[in-house]
Amino acid sequence: MDRLFHALADTTRRDILRRCVRGELSVSRLAEAYPMSFAAVQKHVAVLERAGLVTKQRSGREQLVRTDPDAVGRARQALDELESAWRGRVDRMARLLADEPRSDEPGSDEPRTSTPRAFDPDEKNTTEGSER
Amino acid sequence: MDRLFHALADTTRRDILRRCVRGELSVSRLAEAYPMSFAAVQKHVAVLERAGLVTKQRSGREQLVRTDPDAVGRARQALDELESAWRGRVDRMARLLADEPRSDEPGSDEPRTSTPRAFDPDEKNTTEGSER
DNA sequence: CTAACGTACAACCAAATGGTTGTAGATGAG
DNA sequence: CTCATCTACAACCATTTGGTTGTACGTTAG
């Protein structure tokens, strides 16, 4: 997740993604379009690749870059969930599922003495992840 | 945009967002939940704030943090567009995003001789932006 | 075979991140 | 008033990023 959003947090990288929407492009082809060195573009592509947003496929001596729709879909969905939660949709659903009449309210009391909630790794996602 | 995605590209920050879904929380309350200093959490909140994802509102001596659903909506929508373009659903949009007058077909030819396309700032967004 | 192209990768650098501690200003409780 | 909280912000540090150049390797064109 971190890697996914990080990859998207750069104008050049988003532009590369958009460029590859219409079809595979070799890295050098891509590099021609930006005011930076080939190596720099190469690195950007590597970031996108580690994030699972694109895949490279060798064709002759060229390396074609192609986007992976599903990866973007995953990111979009994550935001979707967040947004839903916000709007309370999930809240009602959760209450239904747990038939908890009323409780978890952060209302005001809840003397935080007990469990400060030790930080939760991250979402319940189980997609992948390791390395960096 | 950069700031938006960058803000989302951190586990702690996403967790803060999730925590504030159920209600406003003071910064110190938030800080209690993480294995880091108050100042660190303060910085994370600042990042979220600059990205427009949360707003702070003073209440007495506490600073309540509240999420802004619309900001997440904007990010989600950006990804939505990307995904759509991918799937070819919105061919016209892809053309808009890349402002390539025509012949956008990835066909195979297109002897790249013409215009290397000098890099386009970023999407057509006009939200705000500068600095880093 | 040789030359040119496309790629990969290491080394290096300035700037930004994510974290720390310390100090200082407001505000509310006693 | 005085003290304890909550917050803001500066200074500092280690690591990462985004960029550069240079070198080496595989593949295709002549």
CSV table of C-alpha atoms (C1' of nucleotides) in Angstrom, one decimal:
chain,number,residue,atom,x,y,z
A,1,MET,CA,0.0,0.0,0.0
A,2,ASP,CA,2.7,2.5,1.0
A,3,ARG,CA,4.5,1.7,-2.2
A,4,LEU,CA,1.4,2.0,-4.2
A,5,PHE,CA,0.5,5.4,-3.0
A,6,HIS,CA,4.1,6.5,-3.0
A,7,ALA,CA,4.4,5.6,-6.7
A,8,LEU,CA,1.3,7.7,-7.4
A,9,ALA,CA,2.6,10.6,-5.5
A,10,ASP,CA,4.8,11.9,-8.3
A,11,THR,CA,3.7,13.9,-11.3
A,12,THR,CA,6.2,12.3,-13.7
A,13,ARG,CA,5.1,8.8,-12.6
A,14,ARG,CA,1.4,9.6,-13.0
A,15,ASP,CA,2.2,10.9,-16.4
A,16,ILE,CA,4.1,7.8,-17.4
A,17,LEU,CA,1.1,5.8,-16.3
A,18,ARG,CA,-1.2,7.9,-18.5
A,19,ARG,CA,1.1,7.6,-21.4
A,20,CYS,CA,1.1,3.8,-21.2
A,21,VAL,CA,-2.6,3.7,-21.1
A,22,ARG,CA,-2.8,3.8,-24.9
A,23,GLY,CA,-0.2,1.2,-25.4
A,24,GLU,CA,3.1,-0.2,-24.4
A,25,LEU,CA,6.1,2.0,-24.7
A,26,SER,CA,9.8,1.2,-24.4
A,27,VAL,CA,11.6,2.9,-21.7
A,28,SER,CA,13.8,5.0,-24.0
A,29,ARG,CA,10.7,6.1,-25.9
A,30,LEU,CA,9.3,7.3,-22.6
A,31,ALA,CA,12.6,9.0,-21.7
A,32,GLU,CA,12.4,11.1,-24.8
A,33,ALA,CA,9.3,12.8,-23.4
A,34,TYR,CA,10.8,14.1,-20.2
A,35,PRO,CA,13.4,16.7,-19.4
A,36,MET,CA,15.5,14.3,-17.5
A,37,SER,CA,18.0,11.6,-18.1
A,38,PHE,CA,17.2,8.1,-19.3
A,39,ALA,CA,18.4,6.7,-16.0
A,40,ALA,CA,16.0,8.9,-14.1
A,41,VAL,CA,13.0,7.7,-16.1
A,42,GLN,CA,14.3,4.2,-15.7
A,43,LYS,CA,14.2,4.7,-11.9
A,44,HIS,CA,10.6,6.0,-12.1
A,45,VAL,CA,9.6,3.0,-14.0
A,46,ALA,CA,11.2,0.8,-11.4
A,47,VAL,CA,9.2,2.5,-8.7
A,48,LEU,CA,6.0,1.9,-10.6
A,49,GLU,CA,7.1,-1.6,-11.2
A,50,ARG,CA,7.7,-2.3,-7.5
A,51,ALA,CA,4.3,-0.9,-6.7
A,52,GLY,CA,2.8,-3.3,-9.1
A,53,LEU,CA,1.4,-0.6,-11.3
A,54,VAL,CA,3.3,-1.6,-14.4
A,55,THR,CA,5.0,-4.6,-15.9
A,56,LYS,CA,7.9,-4.8,-18.2
A,57,GLN,CA,8.1,-7.2,-21.1
A,58,ARG,CA,11.2,-7.6,-23.2
A,59,SER,CA,10.7,-7.4,-26.9
A,60,GLY,CA,13.9,-7.6,-28.8
A,61,ARG,CA,16.3,-5.2,-27.3
A,62,GLU,CA,13.5,-3.0,-26.0
A,63,GLN,CA,11.7,-3.2,-22.7
A,64,LEU,CA,8.0,-2.5,-23.1
A,65,VAL,CA,6.2,-0.9,-20.2
A,66,ARG,CA,2.6,-1.8,-19.7
A,67,THR,CA,0.2,-0.7,-17.0
A,68,ASP,CA,-1.7,-3.0,-14.7
A,69,PRO,CA,-5.3,-1.9,-14.3
A,70,ASP,CA,-5.9,-4.1,-11.3
A,71,ALA,CA,-3.3,-2.3,-9.3
A,72,VAL,CA,-4.9,1.0,-9.8
A,73,GLY,CA,-8.2,-0.6,-9.0
A,74,ARG,CA,-6.8,-1.8,-5.7
A,75,ALA,CA,-5.7,1.7,-4.7
A,76,ARG,CA,-9.0,3.2,-5.8
A,77,GLN,CA,-10.9,0.6,-3.8
A,78,ALA,CA,-8.9,1.4,-0.7
A,79,LEU,CA,-9.9,5.0,-1.0
A,80,ASP,CA,-13.4,3.9,-1.6
A,81,GLU,CA,-13.5,2.1,1.7
A,82,LEU,CA,-12.1,5.1,3.5
A,83,GLU,CA,-14.7,7.3,1.9
A,84,SER,CA,-17.5,5.0,2.7
A,85,ALA,CA,-16.5,4.7,6.3
A,86,TRP,CA,-16.5,8.4,6.5
A,87,ARG,CA,-20.0,8.7,5.2
A,88,GLY,CA,-21.1,6.2,7.9
A,89,ARG,CA,-22.1,3.5,5.5
A,90,VAL,CA,-19.7,1.1,6.9
A,91,ASP,CA,-20.5,2.2,10.4
A,92,ARG,CA,-24.1,1.1,10.2
A,93,MET,CA,-23.1,-2.1,8.5
A,94,ALA,CA,-20.6,-2.9,11.2
A,95,ARG,CA,-23.2,-2.3,13.8
A,96,LEU,CA,-25.5,-4.6,12.0
A,97,LEU,CA,-23.0,-7.3,11.7
A,98,ALA,CA,-22.0,-7.1,15.3
A,99,ASP,CA,-25.4,-6.2,16.6
A,100,GLU,CA,-23.7,-3.9,19.0
A,101,PRO,CA,-26.5,-1.6,20.2
A,102,ARG,CA,-24.2,1.2,21.1
A,103,SER,CA,-20.7,1.3,22.5
A,104,ASP,CA,-17.5,2.0,20.6
A,105,GLU,CA,-18.4,5.7,20.8
A,106,PRO,CA,-15.4,7.8,21.4
A,107,GLY,CA,-17.9,10.1,22.9
A,108,SER,CA,-15.8,11.8,25.5
A,109,ASP,CA,-15.3,9.5,28.5
A,110,GLU,CA,-13.5,6.3,27.9
A,111,PRO,CA,-10.6,7.1,30.3
A,112,ARG,CA,-8.0,5.8,27.9
A,113,THR,CA,-6.4,4.2,31.0
A,114,SER,CA,-7.0,0.7,29.7
A,115,THR,CA,-5.7,0.0,26.3
A,116,PRO,CA,-4.2,2.9,24.3
A,117,ARG,CA,-4.7,0.8,21.2
A,118,ALA,CA,-1.2,-0.2,20.3
A,119,PHE,CA,-1.3,0.9,16.7
A,120,ASP,CA,-2.5,-1.5,14.1
A,121,PRO,CA,-0.1,-2.5,11.3
A,122,ASP,CA,-2.4,-1.3,8.6
A,123,GLU,CA,-5.6,-2.1,6.9
A,124,LYS,CA,-6.8,-5.7,6.8
A,125,ASN,CA,-5.4,-6.0,3.4
A,126,THR,CA,-3.4,-9.1,2.7
A,127,THR,CA,-2.4,-8.4,-0.9
A,128,GLU,CA,1.3,-8.6,-0.7
A,129,GLY,CA,4.2,-6.7,0.6
A,130,SER,CA,7.7,-6.9,1.9
A,131,GLU,CA,11.1,-5.7,0.9
A,132,ARG,CA,11.6,-2.2,-0.2
B,1,MET,CA,-2.2,15.9,-6.2
B,2,ASP,CA,1.4,15.1,-5.3
B,3,ARG,CA,0.7,16.1,-1.8
B,4,LEU,CA,-2.5,14.2,-1.6
B,5,PHE,CA,-1.0,10.9,-2.7
B,6,HIS,CA,2.1,11.5,-0.7
B,7,ALA,CA,0.0,12.0,2.4
B,8,LEU,CA,-1.7,8.7,1.8
B,9,ALA,CA,1.6,6.9,1.2
B,10,ASP,CA,2.2,6.3,4.9
B,11,THR,CA,0.7,3.7,7.1
B,12,THR,CA,0.6,5.9,10.2
B,13,ARG,CA,-1.1,8.6,8.3
B,14,ARG,CA,-3.7,6.3,6.8
B,15,ASP,CA,-4.3,5.0,10.3
B,16,ILE,CA,-4.8,8.5,11.6
B,17,LEU,CA,-7.4,9.1,8.9
B,18,ARG,CA,-9.2,5.9,9.8
B,19,ARG,CA,-9.1,6.8,13.4
B,20,CYS,CA,-10.7,10.1,12.8
B,21,VAL,CA,-13.5,8.6,10.8
B,22,ARG,CA,-15.5,7.9,13.9
B,23,GLY,CA,-15.1,11.3,15.3
B,24,GLU,CA,-12.7,14.2,16.0
B,25,LEU,CA,-9.7,13.5,18.1
B,26,SER,CA,-7.2,15.8,19.7
B,27,VAL,CA,-3.7,15.5,18.5
B,28,SER,CA,-2.4,14.3,21.9
B,29,ARG,CA,-5.2,11.7,22.0
B,30,LEU,CA,-3.9,10.5,18.6
B,31,ALA,CA,-0.3,10.5,19.8
B,32,GLU,CA,-1.1,8.2,22.6
B,33,ALA,CA,-1.9,5.5,20.1
B,34,TYR,CA,1.4,5.5,18.3
B,35,PRO,CA,4.9,4.3,19.3
B,36,MET,CA,6.4,7.7,18.5
B,37,SER,CA,6.7,11.1,20.0
B,38,PHE,CA,3.9,13.7,20.1
B,39,ALA,CA,5.9,15.9,17.8
B,40,ALA,CA,6.1,13.1,15.2
B,41,VAL,CA,2.4,12.6,15.2
B,42,GLN,CA,2.0,16.4,15.0
B,43,LYS,CA,4.0,16.4,11.8
B,44,HIS,CA,2.0,13.6,10.3
B,45,VAL,CA,-1.2,15.6,11.0
B,46,ALA,CA,0.5,18.6,9.4
B,47,VAL,CA,1.1,16.6,6.3
B,48,LEU,CA,-2.5,15.4,6.2
B,49,GLU,CA,-3.6,19.0,6.7
B,50,ARG,CA,-1.4,20.4,3.9
B,51,ALA,CA,-2.9,17.7,1.6
B,52,GLY,CA,-6.3,18.9,2.6
B,53,LEU,CA,-7.3,15.5,4.0
B,54,VAL,CA,-8.0,16.8,7.5
B,55,THR,CA,-8.9,20.1,9.2
B,56,LYS,CA,-8.0,21.2,12.7
B,57,GLN,CA,-10.4,23.0,14.8
B,58,ARG,CA,-9.5,24.4,18.2
B,59,SER,CA,-11.7,23.5,21.1
B,60,GLY,CA,-10.4,24.9,24.3
B,61,ARG,CA,-6.8,24.0,24.5
B,62,GLU,CA,-7.2,21.0,22.4
B,63,GLN,CA,-6.9,20.9,18.6
B,64,LEU,CA,-9.5,18.5,17.2
B,65,VAL,CA,-8.6,16.7,14.0
B,66,ARG,CA,-11.4,16.0,11.5
B,67,THR,CA,-11.2,14.3,8.1
B,68,ASP,CA,-12.4,15.9,5.0
B,69,PRO,CA,-14.4,13.4,2.9
B,70,ASP,CA,-14.2,15.4,-0.2
B,71,ALA,CA,-10.5,15.3,-0.3
B,72,VAL,CA,-10.5,11.5,-0.3
B,73,GLY,CA,-13.2,11.7,-2.9
B,74,ARG,CA,-11.0,13.7,-5.1
B,75,ALA,CA,-8.1,11.2,-4.9
B,76,ARG,CA,-10.5,8.3,-5.5
B,77,GLN,CA,-11.9,10.0,-8.5
B,78,ALA,CA,-8.5,10.7,-9.9
B,79,LEU,CA,-7.7,7.0,-9.8
B,80,ASP,CA,-11.1,6.2,-11.1
B,81,GLU,CA,-10.3,8.2,-14.2
B,82,LEU,CA,-7.0,6.5,-14.7
B,83,GLU,CA,-8.7,3.2,-14.4
B,84,SER,CA,-11.4,4.1,-16.8
B,85,ALA,CA,-8.9,5.2,-19.4
B,86,TRP,CA,-7.1,2.0,-19.0
B,87,ARG,CA,-10.2,0.0,-19.7
B,88,GLY,CA,-10.8,2.1,-22.7
B,89,ARG,CA,-14.2,3.0,-21.4
B,90,VAL,CA,-13.4,6.7,-21.9
B,91,ASP,CA,-11.3,6.9,-24.9
B,92,ARG,CA,-12.1,10.6,-25.3
B,93,MET,CA,-10.9,11.3,-21.8
B,94,ALA,CA,-7.6,9.7,-22.4
B,95,ARG,CA,-7.2,12.0,-25.3
B,96,LEU,CA,-8.0,14.9,-23.1
B,97,LEU,CA,-5.5,13.9,-20.5
B,98,ALA,CA,-2.8,13.5,-23.0
B,99,ASP,CA,-3.9,16.2,-25.3
B,100,GLU,CA,-2.6,14.3,-28.3
B,101,PRO,CA,-4.5,15.9,-31.2
B,102,ARG,CA,-5.1,12.6,-32.9
B,103,SER,CA,-3.7,9.3,-34.1
B,104,ASP,CA,-3.5,8.1,-30.5
B,105,GLU,CA,-3.7,4.6,-31.7
B,106,PRO,CA,-1.0,2.5,-30.2
B,107,GLY,CA,-1.2,0.7,-33.5
B,108,SER,CA,2.5,0.0,-33.9
B,109,ASP,CA,3.8,2.4,-36.4
B,110,GLU,CA,3.8,6.1,-35.5
B,111,PRO,CA,7.4,6.8,-36.3
B,112,ARG,CA,8.1,8.8,-33.2
B,113,THR,CA,9.9,11.2,-35.4
B,114,SER,CA,7.4,13.9,-35.0
B,115,THR,CA,6.9,15.3,-31.5
B,116,PRO,CA,8.6,13.7,-28.5
B,117,ARG,CA,5.9,15.5,-26.5
B,118,ALA,CA,7.7,17.8,-24.1
B,119,PHE,CA,6.2,16.7,-20.8
B,120,ASP,CA,3.0,18.1,-19.5
B,121,PRO,CA,3.0,19.6,-16.0
B,122,ASP,CA,0.2,17.4,-14.7
B,123,GLU,CA,-3.4,16.8,-14.9
B,124,LYS,CA,-5.8,19.6,-15.6
B,125,ASN,CA,-6.3,20.1,-12.0
B,126,THR,CA,-6.3,23.6,-10.7
B,127,THR,CA,-6.8,23.0,-7.1
B,128,GLU,CA,-3.7,24.7,-5.7
B,129,GLY,CA,-0.2,23.8,-5.3
B,130,SER,CA,3.4,24.7,-5.1
B,131,GLU,CA,6.4,24.0,-2.9
B,132,ARG,CA,7.1,20.5,-1.8
C,1,DC,C1',32.5,-8.8,-37.1
C,2,DT,C1',31.6,-4.1,-35.6
C,3,DA,C1',29.0,-0.3,-34.5
C,4,DA,C1',24.9,1.6,-32.6
C,5,DC,C1',21.0,1.2,-29.7
C,6,DG,C1',18.4,0.0,-25.5
C,7,DT,C1',19.0,-1.4,-21.1
C,8,DA,C1',20.8,-2.2,-16.3
C,9,DC,C1',23.2,-0.8,-12.5
C,10,DA,C1',26.7,1.4,-9.4
C,11,DA,C1',28.5,5.7,-7.4
C,12,DC,C1',27.6,10.1,-6.1
C,13,DC,C1',25.0,14.4,-4.6
C,14,DA,C1',21.4,17.9,-2.9
C,15,DA,C1',17.2,18.0,-0.9
C,16,DA,C1',13.3,16.1,1.4
C,17,DT,C1',11.3,12.6,5.0
C,18,DG,C1',10.5,10.7,9.3
C,19,DG,C1',12.0,10.7,13.5
C,20,DT,C1',14.1,12.8,17.9
C,21,DT,C1',14.6,16.4,21.7
C,22,DG,C1',14.1,20.9,23.6
C,23,DT,C1',12.0,25.3,24.3
C,24,DA,C1',8.1,28.4,24.5
C,25,DG,C1',3.1,30.1,24.2
C,26,DA,C1',-2.0,29.4,25.3
C,27,DT,C1',-5.5,27.7,27.9
C,28,DG,C1',-8.0,25.3,31.7
C,29,DA,C1',-8.0,23.4,36.5
C,30,DG,C1',-7.3,24.2,41.5
D,1,DC,C1',-2.1,33.2,40.7
D,2,DT,C1',0.2,28.8,39.8
D,3,DC,C1',0.5,24.5,37.8
D,4,DA,C1',-0.4,20.9,34.5
D,5,DT,C1',-1.9,20.2,29.6
D,6,DC,C1',-2.0,20.7,24.8
D,7,DT,C1',0.1,22.7,21.2
D,8,DA,C1',3.6,24.9,18.1
D,9,DC,C1',8.0,25.2,16.3
D,10,DA,C1',13.1,25.1,15.8
D,11,DA,C1',17.3,22.4,15.6
D,12,DC,C1',19.3,18.2,14.7
D,13,DC,C1',20.1,13.5,12.7
D,14,DA,C1',19.8,9.2,9.7
D,15,DT,C1',17.7,7.6,5.7
D,16,DT,C1',15.4,8.0,1.3
D,17,DT,C1',14.4,10.4,-3.0
D,18,DG,C1',15.0,12.2,-7.3
D,19,DG,C1',18.3,13.4,-10.0
D,20,DT,C1',23.1,13.1,-12.3
D,21,DT,C1',27.1,10.6,-14.7
D,22,DG,C1',29.7,6.7,-16.1
D,23,DT,C1',30.3,1.9,-17.2
D,24,DA,C1',29.0,-2.7,-18.7
D,25,DC,C1',26.1,-6.0,-21.2
D,26,DG,C1',22.8,-7.9,-24.7
D,27,DT,C1',20.7,-7.3,-29.2
D,28,DT,C1',20.0,-5.7,-33.7
D,29,DA,C1',21.5,-3.3,-37.9
D,30,DG,C1',25.1,-2.8,-41.5
